Amino acid sequence: WAVTFPRVYKRRRGYFHYSFIVLCFRKQFENTAYLCDIAMDIRPNHTLYLNNINDKIKKEELKRSLFALFSQFGQIMDIVALKTMKMRGQAFVVFKELGSATNALRQLQGFPFYSKPLRVQYAKTDSDLIAKMKGTYGDKEKKKEKKKAKAQEQAAAAAAAAAAAAAGKKATQETSKTTPSSTDKESDDNPPNTILFLNNLPEETNEMMLSMLFNQFPGFKEVRLIPGRHDIAFVEFDSEAQSGVARDALQGFRITPAHAMKITYAKK
């Protein structure tokens, strides 16, 4: 067929080739426009976040190439490119001027960088350099410290709950071995009810810690702290039987080595 109709074949082949190029160009344009829309949804930032980067490029070569590519749009203050598993194929470019970052985002969206189309968008937060320049670095550090303190608090509460579970299991095993005299010694003058009174609590005790401690027992409702008193608290259950199970399981539980928790029925 190609030999019999060489001119037609060539003409058709050229037509198909031309159509393929137009189609590819149109697809590339649509993808770039779509990525630009995504990037513009985020608040403008001096820092650009890049992804879809060829992860086979060495770190130093990548930083040099990014600097050469992006420095044409303005002064670059920093380039962050880590080779960890979490950050593979990603990088951050920090511009001194916001307009430079915006111009670079628009011009380099979809740019073929090491055989892959570059995806560019504004970073969600300011870099440390920009935060210091704006004078908001202190606020950023406070947020980090607050987040760290919350994580530590949750870890401590989880550890306390785990220890309580172990203590509860041990207490349940020893309940059958308890003599009547020892039971009478541990009981208080208040009749059984749904609310437990806790005392001898350490200063660092908080509502989350006690909630995680008692939440493992059926019928748990809430923890109530007393303003100005860190050493006492109340815990309420749905029924007397359920509060009694928690009381027996956690009696003498040590939140810290120096504080053995004492649990009695609350006065009514």
PDB file of C-alpha atoms in Angstrom:
ATOM      1  CA  TRP A   1       0.000   0.000   0.000  1.00  0.00           C
ATOM      2  CA  ALA A   2       2.865   2.378   0.865  1.00  0.00           C
ATOM      3  CA  VAL A   3       4.624   1.471  -2.364  1.00  0.00           C
ATOM      4  CA  THR A   4       1.518   1.793  -4.550  1.00  0.00           C
ATOM      5  CA  PHE A   5       0.400   5.137  -3.086  1.00  0.00           C
ATOM      6  CA  PRO A   6       3.550   6.806  -1.736  1.00  0.00           C
ATOM      7  CA  ARG A   7       2.260  10.411  -1.964  1.00  0.00           C
ATOM      8  CA  VAL A   8      -1.093   9.625  -0.326  1.00  0.00           C
ATOM      9  CA  TYR A   9       0.588   7.654   2.405  1.00  0.00           C
ATOM     10  CA  LYS A  10       3.043  10.427   3.142  1.00  0.00           C
ATOM     11  CA  ARG A  11       0.315  13.031   3.081  1.00  0.00           C
ATOM     12  CA  ARG A  12      -1.856  10.998   5.456  1.00  0.00           C
ATOM     13  CA  ARG A  13       1.057  10.234   7.730  1.00  0.00           C
ATOM     14  CA  GLY A  14       1.849  13.954   7.902  1.00  0.00           C
ATOM     15  CA  TYR A  15      -1.774  14.757   8.677  1.00  0.00           C
ATOM     16  CA  PHE A  16      -1.883  12.191  11.480  1.00  0.00           C
ATOM     17  CA  HIS A  17       1.406  13.482  12.840  1.00  0.00           C
ATOM     18  CA  TYR A  18       0.133  17.074  12.805  1.00  0.00           C
ATOM     19  CA  SER A  19      -3.126  16.062  14.522  1.00  0.00           C
ATOM     20  CA  PHE A  20      -1.179  14.198  17.196  1.00  0.00           C
ATOM     21  CA  ILE A  21       0.955  17.280  17.933  1.00  0.00           C
ATOM     22  CA  VAL A  22      -2.106  19.552  18.201  1.00  0.00           C
ATOM     23  CA  LEU A  23      -3.860  17.061  20.469  1.00  0.00           C
ATOM     24  CA  CYS A  24      -0.819  16.776  22.760  1.00  0.00           C
ATOM     25  CA  PHE A  25      -0.427  20.563  22.878  1.00  0.00           C
ATOM     26  CA  ARG A  26      -4.094  20.993  23.758  1.00  0.00           C
ATOM     27  CA  LYS A  27      -3.873  18.356  26.486  1.00  0.00           C
ATOM     28  CA  GLN A  28      -0.741  19.991  27.924  1.00  0.00           C
ATOM     29  CA  PHE A  29      -2.474  23.393  27.915  1.00  0.00           C
ATOM     30  CA  GLU A  30      -5.536  21.997  29.719  1.00  0.00           C
ATOM     31  CA  ASN A  31      -3.385  20.281  32.349  1.00  0.00           C
ATOM     32  CA  THR A  32      -1.378  23.454  32.929  1.00  0.00           C
ATOM     33  CA  ALA A  33      -4.541  25.548  33.295  1.00  0.00           C
ATOM     34  CA  TYR A  34      -5.968  23.011  35.723  1.00  0.00           C
ATOM     35  CA  LEU A  35      -2.793  23.020  37.828  1.00  0.00           C
ATOM     36  CA  CYS A  36      -2.773  26.815  37.867  1.00  0.00           C
ATOM     37  CA  ASP A  37      -6.344  26.814  39.193  1.00  0.00           C
ATOM     38  CA  ILE A  38      -5.319  24.441  41.967  1.00  0.00           C
ATOM     39  CA  ALA A  39      -2.299  26.580  42.847  1.00  0.00           C
ATOM     40  CA  MET A  40      -4.396  29.753  42.946  1.00  0.00           C
ATOM     41  CA  ASP A  41      -6.836  28.238  45.437  1.00  0.00           C
ATOM     42  CA  ILE A  42      -4.128  28.511  48.128  1.00  0.00           C
ATOM     43  CA  ARG A  43      -3.275  31.892  49.659  1.00  0.00           C
ATOM     44  CA  PRO A  44      -0.316  33.549  47.855  1.00  0.00           C
ATOM     45  CA  ASN A  45       2.962  32.845  49.601  1.00  0.00           C
ATOM     46  CA  HIS A  46       6.647  33.716  49.205  1.00  0.00           C
ATOM     47  CA  THR A  47       7.344  29.978  49.277  1.00  0.00           C
ATOM     48  CA  LEU A  48       6.488  27.687  46.384  1.00  0.00           C
ATOM     49  CA  TYR A  49       5.867  23.990  46.814  1.00  0.00           C
ATOM     50  CA  LEU A  50       7.047  21.787  43.923  1.00  0.00           C
ATOM     51  CA  ASN A  51       6.256  18.151  43.268  1.00  0.00           C
ATOM     52  CA  ASN A  52       6.349  15.539  40.510  1.00  0.00           C
ATOM     53  CA  ILE A  53      10.137  15.979  40.431  1.00  0.00           C
ATOM     54  CA  ASN A  54      12.297  13.163  39.089  1.00  0.00           C
ATOM     55  CA  ASP A  55      13.460  11.488  42.333  1.00  0.00           C
ATOM     56  CA  LYS A  56      16.571  10.000  40.711  1.00  0.00           C
ATOM     57  CA  ILE A  57      18.310  13.392  40.659  1.00  0.00           C
ATOM     58  CA  LYS A  58      20.941  13.891  43.344  1.00  0.00           C
ATOM     59  CA  LYS A  59      20.158  16.485  46.006  1.00  0.00           C
ATOM     60  CA  GLU A  60      22.901  18.994  45.156  1.00  0.00           C
ATOM     61  CA  GLU A  61      22.264  18.772  41.432  1.00  0.00           C
ATOM     62  CA  LEU A  62      18.547  19.275  42.038  1.00  0.00           C
ATOM     63  CA  LYS A  63      19.122  22.396  44.126  1.00  0.00           C
ATOM     64  CA  ARG A  64      21.484  23.869  41.527  1.00  0.00           C
ATOM     65  CA  SER A  65      19.022  23.175  38.725  1.00  0.00           C
ATOM     66  CA  LEU A  66      16.103  24.661  40.651  1.00  0.00           C
ATOM     67  CA  PHE A  67      18.118  27.760  41.460  1.00  0.00           C
ATOM     68  CA  ALA A  68      19.075  28.208  37.812  1.00  0.00           C
ATOM     69  CA  LEU A  69      15.446  27.773  36.719  1.00  0.00           C
ATOM     70  CA  PHE A  70      13.703  29.930  39.335  1.00  0.00           C
ATOM     71  CA  SER A  71      16.279  32.685  39.912  1.00  0.00           C
ATOM     72  CA  GLN A  72      15.256  34.349  36.637  1.00  0.00           C
ATOM     73  CA  PHE A  73      12.047  35.465  38.360  1.00  0.00           C
ATOM     74  CA  GLY A  74      13.612  37.137  41.407  1.00  0.00           C
ATOM     75  CA  GLN A  75      15.888  36.802  44.415  1.00  0.00           C
ATOM     76  CA  ILE A  76      15.808  33.344  45.985  1.00  0.00           C
ATOM     77  CA  MET A  77      16.361  33.150  49.736  1.00  0.00           C
ATOM     78  CA  ASP A  78      16.385  29.381  50.153  1.00  0.00           C
ATOM     79  CA  ILE A  79      15.748  26.060  48.406  1.00  0.00           C
ATOM     80  CA  VAL A  80      14.750  23.031  50.459  1.00  0.00           C
ATOM     81  CA  ALA A  81      15.077  19.610  48.827  1.00  0.00           C
ATOM     82  CA  LEU A  82      15.190  16.546  51.062  1.00  0.00           C
ATOM     83  CA  LYS A  83      15.803  12.984  49.912  1.00  0.00           C
ATOM     84  CA  THR A  84      13.767  11.291  52.639  1.00  0.00           C
ATOM     85  CA  MET A  85      11.022   8.827  51.716  1.00  0.00           C
ATOM     86  CA  LYS A  86       8.345  11.331  52.742  1.00  0.00           C
ATOM     87  CA  MET A  87       9.839  14.187  50.682  1.00  0.00           C
ATOM     88  CA  ARG A  88      10.922  12.306  47.555  1.00  0.00           C
ATOM     89  CA  GLY A  89      10.029  14.147  44.363  1.00  0.00           C
ATOM     90  CA  GLN A  90       9.266  17.374  46.245  1.00  0.00           C
ATOM     91  CA  ALA A  91      11.002  20.680  47.022  1.00  0.00           C
ATOM     92  CA  PHE A  92      10.392  24.212  48.288  1.00  0.00           C
ATOM     93  CA  VAL A  93      11.662  27.444  46.733  1.00  0.00           C
ATOM     94  CA  VAL A  94      11.582  30.594  48.901  1.00  0.00           C
ATOM     95  CA  PHE A  95      11.483  33.993  47.158  1.00  0.00           C
ATOM     96  CA  LYS A  96      12.171  37.331  48.828  1.00  0.00           C
ATOM     97  CA  GLU A  97       9.320  39.015  46.940  1.00  0.00           C
ATOM     98  CA  LEU A  98       5.777  37.680  46.712  1.00  0.00           C
ATOM     99  CA  GLY A  99       5.422  38.929  43.126  1.00  0.00           C
ATOM    100  CA  SER A 100       8.437  36.869  42.081  1.00  0.00           C
ATOM    101  CA  ALA A 101       6.876  33.723  43.526  1.00  0.00           C
ATOM    102  CA  THR A 102       3.584  34.409  41.721  1.00  0.00           C
ATOM    103  CA  ASN A 103       5.310  35.044  38.404  1.00  0.00           C
ATOM    104  CA  ALA A 104       7.389  31.863  38.726  1.00  0.00           C
ATOM    105  CA  LEU A 105       4.284  29.833  39.562  1.00  0.00           C
ATOM    106  CA  ARG A 106       2.479  31.024  36.433  1.00  0.00           C
ATOM    107  CA  GLN A 107       5.419  30.707  34.074  1.00  0.00           C
ATOM    108  CA  LEU A 108       6.781  27.349  35.224  1.00  0.00           C
ATOM    109  CA  GLN A 109       3.556  25.424  35.779  1.00  0.00           C
ATOM    110  CA  GLY A 110       3.940  22.193  33.820  1.00  0.00           C
ATOM    111  CA  PHE A 111       7.502  23.040  32.754  1.00  0.00           C
ATOM    112  CA  PRO A 112       9.323  19.859  31.557  1.00  0.00           C
ATOM    113  CA  PHE A 113      11.912  19.463  34.313  1.00  0.00           C
ATOM    114  CA  TYR A 114      14.116  16.378  33.914  1.00  0.00           C
ATOM    115  CA  SER A 115      11.521  14.797  31.592  1.00  0.00           C
ATOM    116  CA  LYS A 116       8.601  15.331  33.979  1.00  0.00           C
ATOM    117  CA  PRO A 117       6.063  18.214  34.034  1.00  0.00           C
ATOM    118  CA  LEU A 118       6.736  20.356  37.100  1.00  0.00           C
ATOM    119  CA  ARG A 119       3.799  20.949  39.426  1.00  0.00           C
ATOM    120  CA  VAL A 120       3.959  24.264  41.252  1.00  0.00           C
ATOM    121  CA  GLN A 121       1.725  25.746  43.938  1.00  0.00           C
ATOM    122  CA  TYR A 122       1.970  28.122  46.887  1.00  0.00           C
ATOM    123  CA  ALA A 123       3.145  26.564  50.130  1.00  0.00           C
ATOM    124  CA  LYS A 124       0.455  26.425  52.801  1.00  0.00           C
ATOM    125  CA  THR A 125       2.617  28.143  55.458  1.00  0.00           C
ATOM    126  CA  ASP A 126       5.465  30.658  55.509  1.00  0.00           C
ATOM    127  CA  SER A 127       9.043  29.400  55.687  1.00  0.00           C
ATOM    128  CA  ASP A 128      11.077  30.273  58.800  1.00  0.00           C
ATOM    129  CA  LEU A 129      13.046  32.865  56.828  1.00  0.00           C
ATOM    130  CA  ILE A 130       9.903  34.682  55.691  1.00  0.00           C
ATOM    131  CA  ALA A 131       8.323  34.398  59.141  1.00  0.00           C
ATOM    132  CA  LYS A 132      11.396  36.069  60.671  1.00  0.00           C
ATOM    133  CA  MET A 133      11.306  38.763  58.000  1.00  0.00           C
ATOM    134  CA  LYS A 134       7.607  39.425  58.729  1.00  0.00           C
ATOM    135  CA  GLY A 135       8.139  39.277  62.482  1.00  0.00           C
ATOM    136  CA  THR A 136       5.734  36.342  62.914  1.00  0.00           C
ATOM    137  CA  TYR A 137       8.377  33.732  63.691  1.00  0.00           C
ATOM    138  CA  GLY A 138       7.625  33.952  67.437  1.00  0.00           C
ATOM    139  CA  ASP A 139       3.971  33.093  66.817  1.00  0.00           C
ATOM    140  CA  LYS A 140       5.036  30.141  64.693  1.00  0.00           C
ATOM    141  CA  GLU A 141       7.307  28.847  67.463  1.00  0.00           C
ATOM    142  CA  LYS A 142       4.508  29.199  70.010  1.00  0.00           C
ATOM    143  CA  LYS A 143       2.233  27.103  67.810  1.00  0.00           C
ATOM    144  CA  LYS A 144       4.941  24.435  67.520  1.00  0.00           C
ATOM    145  CA  GLU A 145       5.445  24.399  71.305  1.00  0.00           C
ATOM    146  CA  LYS A 146       1.701  24.209  71.909  1.00  0.00           C
ATOM    147  CA  LYS A 147       1.386  21.315  69.459  1.00  0.00           C
ATOM    148  CA  LYS A 148       4.330  19.530  71.082  1.00  0.00           C
ATOM    149  CA  ALA A 149       2.881  20.024  74.578  1.00  0.00           C
ATOM    150  CA  LYS A 150      -0.480  18.642  73.432  1.00  0.00           C
ATOM    151  CA  ALA A 151       1.217  15.592  71.918  1.00  0.00           C
ATOM    152  CA  GLN A 152       3.119  14.981  75.157  1.00  0.00           C
ATOM    153  CA  GLU A 153      -0.088  15.346  77.151  1.00  0.00           C
ATOM    154  CA  GLN A 154      -1.879  12.823  74.955  1.00  0.00           C
ATOM    155  CA  ALA A 155       1.063  10.415  75.221  1.00  0.00           C
ATOM    156  CA  ALA A 156       1.050  10.703  79.007  1.00  0.00           C
ATOM    157  CA  ALA A 157      -2.708  10.111  79.105  1.00  0.00           C
ATOM    158  CA  ALA A 158      -2.365   7.069  76.845  1.00  0.00           C
ATOM    159  CA  ALA A 159       0.413   5.678  79.043  1.00  0.00           C
ATOM    160  CA  ALA A 160      -1.720   6.226  82.127  1.00  0.00           C
ATOM    161  CA  ALA A 161      -4.656   4.446  80.488  1.00  0.00           C
ATOM    162  CA  ALA A 162      -2.459   1.500  79.540  1.00  0.00           C
ATOM    163  CA  ALA A 163      -1.104   1.287  83.057  1.00  0.00           C
ATOM    164  CA  ALA A 164      -4.636   1.513  84.423  1.00  0.00           C
ATOM    165  CA  ALA A 165      -5.726  -1.381  82.225  1.00  0.00           C
ATOM    166  CA  ALA A 166      -2.886  -3.498  83.596  1.00  0.00           C
ATOM    167  CA  ALA A 167      -3.734  -2.429  87.141  1.00  0.00           C
ATOM    168  CA  GLY A 168      -7.409  -3.223  86.560  1.00  0.00           C
ATOM    169  CA  LYS A 169      -6.577  -6.705  85.353  1.00  0.00           C
ATOM    170  CA  LYS A 170      -4.368  -7.296  88.374  1.00  0.00           C
ATOM    171  CA  ALA A 171      -7.014  -5.947  90.743  1.00  0.00           C
ATOM    172  CA  THR A 172      -9.653  -8.217  89.221  1.00  0.00           C
ATOM    173  CA  GLN A 173      -7.410 -11.234  89.730  1.00  0.00           C
ATOM    174  CA  GLU A 174      -6.758 -10.303  93.344  1.00  0.00           C
ATOM    175  CA  THR A 175     -10.391  -9.493  94.186  1.00  0.00           C
ATOM    176  CA  SER A 176     -11.237 -13.136  94.788  1.00  0.00           C
ATOM    177  CA  LYS A 177      -8.288 -13.428  97.188  1.00  0.00           C
ATOM    178  CA  THR A 178      -9.294 -10.418  99.294  1.00  0.00           C
ATOM    179  CA  THR A 179     -10.388 -11.275 102.840  1.00  0.00           C
ATOM    180  CA  PRO A 180     -13.511  -9.710 104.374  1.00  0.00           C
ATOM    181  CA  SER A 181     -11.412  -7.784 106.899  1.00  0.00           C
ATOM    182  CA  SER A 182      -9.298  -6.125 104.220  1.00  0.00           C
ATOM    183  CA  THR A 183     -12.426  -5.243 102.240  1.00  0.00           C
ATOM    184  CA  ASP A 184     -13.961  -3.587 105.288  1.00  0.00           C
ATOM    185  CA  LYS A 185     -10.747  -1.655 105.834  1.00  0.00           C
ATOM    186  CA  GLU A 186     -10.778  -0.260 102.265  1.00  0.00           C
ATOM    187  CA  SER A 187     -14.495   0.668 102.322  1.00  0.00           C
ATOM    188  CA  ASP A 188     -15.666   4.135 103.334  1.00  0.00           C
ATOM    189  CA  ASP A 189     -18.593   5.433 105.321  1.00  0.00           C
ATOM    190  CA  ASN A 190     -20.453   6.693 102.236  1.00  0.00           C
ATOM    191  CA  PRO A 191     -22.938   4.264 100.678  1.00  0.00           C
ATOM    192  CA  PRO A 192     -22.278   3.060  97.111  1.00  0.00           C
ATOM    193  CA  ASN A 193     -23.505   5.388  94.393  1.00  0.00           C
ATOM    194  CA  THR A 194     -22.747   6.357  90.803  1.00  0.00           C
ATOM    195  CA  ILE A 195     -20.176   9.061  91.608  1.00  0.00           C
ATOM    196  CA  LEU A 196     -16.599   8.378  92.721  1.00  0.00           C
ATOM    197  CA  PHE A 197     -14.469  10.835  94.676  1.00  0.00           C
ATOM    198  CA  LEU A 198     -10.748  10.825  93.822  1.00  0.00           C
ATOM    199  CA  ASN A 199      -8.050  12.374  95.977  1.00  0.00           C
ATOM    200  CA  ASN A 200      -4.267  12.439  96.336  1.00  0.00           C
ATOM    201  CA  LEU A 201      -3.927  13.287  92.639  1.00  0.00           C
ATOM    202  CA  PRO A 202      -0.635  14.790  91.351  1.00  0.00           C
ATOM    203  CA  GLU A 203      -0.434  18.401  90.193  1.00  0.00           C
ATOM    204  CA  GLU A 204      -0.133  17.484  86.497  1.00  0.00           C
ATOM    205  CA  THR A 205      -3.465  15.631  86.486  1.00  0.00           C
ATOM    206  CA  ASN A 206      -5.947  16.906  83.894  1.00  0.00           C
ATOM    207  CA  GLU A 207      -9.394  15.987  82.576  1.00  0.00           C
ATOM    208  CA  MET A 208      -8.067  14.167  79.511  1.00  0.00           C
ATOM    209  CA  MET A 209      -5.784  11.966  81.597  1.00  0.00           C
ATOM    210  CA  LEU A 210      -8.543  10.915  83.990  1.00  0.00           C
ATOM    211  CA  SER A 211     -11.023  10.407  81.144  1.00  0.00           C
ATOM    212  CA  MET A 212      -8.674   8.014  79.359  1.00  0.00           C
ATOM    213  CA  LEU A 213      -8.060   6.250  82.680  1.00  0.00           C
ATOM    214  CA  PHE A 214     -11.741   5.636  83.496  1.00  0.00           C
ATOM    215  CA  ASN A 215     -13.158   5.443  79.966  1.00  0.00           C
ATOM    216  CA  GLN A 216     -12.083   1.795  79.712  1.00  0.00           C
ATOM    217  CA  PHE A 217     -14.790   0.837  82.227  1.00  0.00           C
ATOM    218  CA  PRO A 218     -18.412   0.357  81.070  1.00  0.00           C
ATOM    219  CA  GLY A 219     -20.883   3.076  82.026  1.00  0.00           C
ATOM    220  CA  PHE A 220     -18.346   5.919  82.241  1.00  0.00           C
ATOM    221  CA  LYS A 221     -20.060   9.310  81.850  1.00  0.00           C
ATOM    222  CA  GLU A 222     -17.733  12.180  82.751  1.00  0.00           C
ATOM    223  CA  VAL A 223     -14.894  13.600  84.851  1.00  0.00           C
ATOM    224  CA  ARG A 224     -15.368  16.770  86.884  1.00  0.00           C
ATOM    225  CA  LEU A 225     -12.391  18.741  88.183  1.00  0.00           C
ATOM    226  CA  ILE A 226     -12.564  21.257  91.011  1.00  0.00           C
ATOM    227  CA  PRO A 227     -11.243  24.750  90.108  1.00  0.00           C
ATOM    228  CA  GLY A 228      -8.241  25.633  92.243  1.00  0.00           C
ATOM    229  CA  ARG A 229      -7.804  22.046  93.497  1.00  0.00           C
ATOM    230  CA  HIS A 230      -5.534  19.795  91.456  1.00  0.00           C
ATOM    231  CA  ASP A 231      -5.547  16.957  94.002  1.00  0.00           C
ATOM    232  CA  ILE A 232      -9.225  15.967  93.869  1.00  0.00           C
ATOM    233  CA  ALA A 233     -11.822  15.116  91.201  1.00  0.00           C
ATOM    234  CA  PHE A 234     -15.166  13.386  90.659  1.00  0.00           C
ATOM    235  CA  VAL A 235     -15.963  10.611  88.161  1.00  0.00           C
ATOM    236  CA  GLU A 236     -19.545   9.657  87.321  1.00  0.00           C
ATOM    237  CA  PHE A 237     -20.890   6.332  85.993  1.00  0.00           C
ATOM    238  CA  ASP A 238     -24.320   5.162  84.845  1.00  0.00           C
ATOM    239  CA  SER A 239     -24.842   2.742  87.730  1.00  0.00           C
ATOM    240  CA  GLU A 240     -23.544   1.904  91.210  1.00  0.00           C
ATOM    241  CA  ALA A 241     -22.286  -1.484  90.034  1.00  0.00           C
ATOM    242  CA  GLN A 242     -20.235   0.111  87.243  1.00  0.00           C
ATOM    243  CA  SER A 243     -18.692   2.727  89.529  1.00  0.00           C
ATOM    244  CA  GLY A 244     -17.862  -0.049  92.010  1.00  0.00           C
ATOM    245  CA  VAL A 245     -15.953  -2.024  89.345  1.00  0.00           C
ATOM    246  CA  ALA A 246     -13.874   1.042  88.426  1.00  0.00           C
ATOM    247  CA  ARG A 247     -13.287   1.854  92.103  1.00  0.00           C
ATOM    248  CA  ASP A 248     -11.988  -1.621  92.907  1.00  0.00           C
ATOM    249  CA  ALA A 249      -9.820  -1.779  89.756  1.00  0.00           C
ATOM    250  CA  LEU A 250      -8.105   1.597  90.164  1.00  0.00           C
ATOM    251  CA  GLN A 251      -7.882   1.825  93.939  1.00  0.00           C
ATOM    252  CA  GLY A 252      -4.288   2.799  94.794  1.00  0.00           C
ATOM    253  CA  PHE A 253      -3.334   3.300  91.159  1.00  0.00           C
ATOM    254  CA  ARG A 254      -0.216   5.479  90.902  1.00  0.00           C
ATOM    255  CA  ILE A 255      -0.424   8.198  88.246  1.00  0.00           C
ATOM    256  CA  THR A 256       3.072   9.129  89.403  1.00  0.00           C
ATOM    257  CA  PRO A 257       5.354   7.095  91.697  1.00  0.00           C
ATOM    258  CA  ALA A 258       4.670   9.484  94.601  1.00  0.00           C
ATOM    259  CA  HIS A 259       0.872   9.647  94.290  1.00  0.00           C
ATOM    260  CA  ALA A 260      -1.300   6.597  94.949  1.00  0.00           C
ATOM    261  CA  MET A 261      -4.853   7.526  93.991  1.00  0.00           C
ATOM    262  CA  LYS A 262      -7.471   7.030  96.695  1.00  0.00           C
ATOM    263  CA  ILE A 263     -11.026   6.388  95.463  1.00  0.00           C
ATOM    264  CA  THR A 264     -14.165   6.544  97.601  1.00  0.00           C
ATOM    265  CA  TYR A 265     -17.862   6.981  96.933  1.00  0.00           C
ATOM    266  CA  ALA A 266     -18.883  10.632  96.844  1.00  0.00           C
ATOM    267  CA  LYS A 267     -21.123  12.034  99.556  1.00  0.00           C
ATOM    268  CA  LYS A 268     -24.767  12.452  98.605  1.00  0.00           C
TER     269      LYS A 268
END
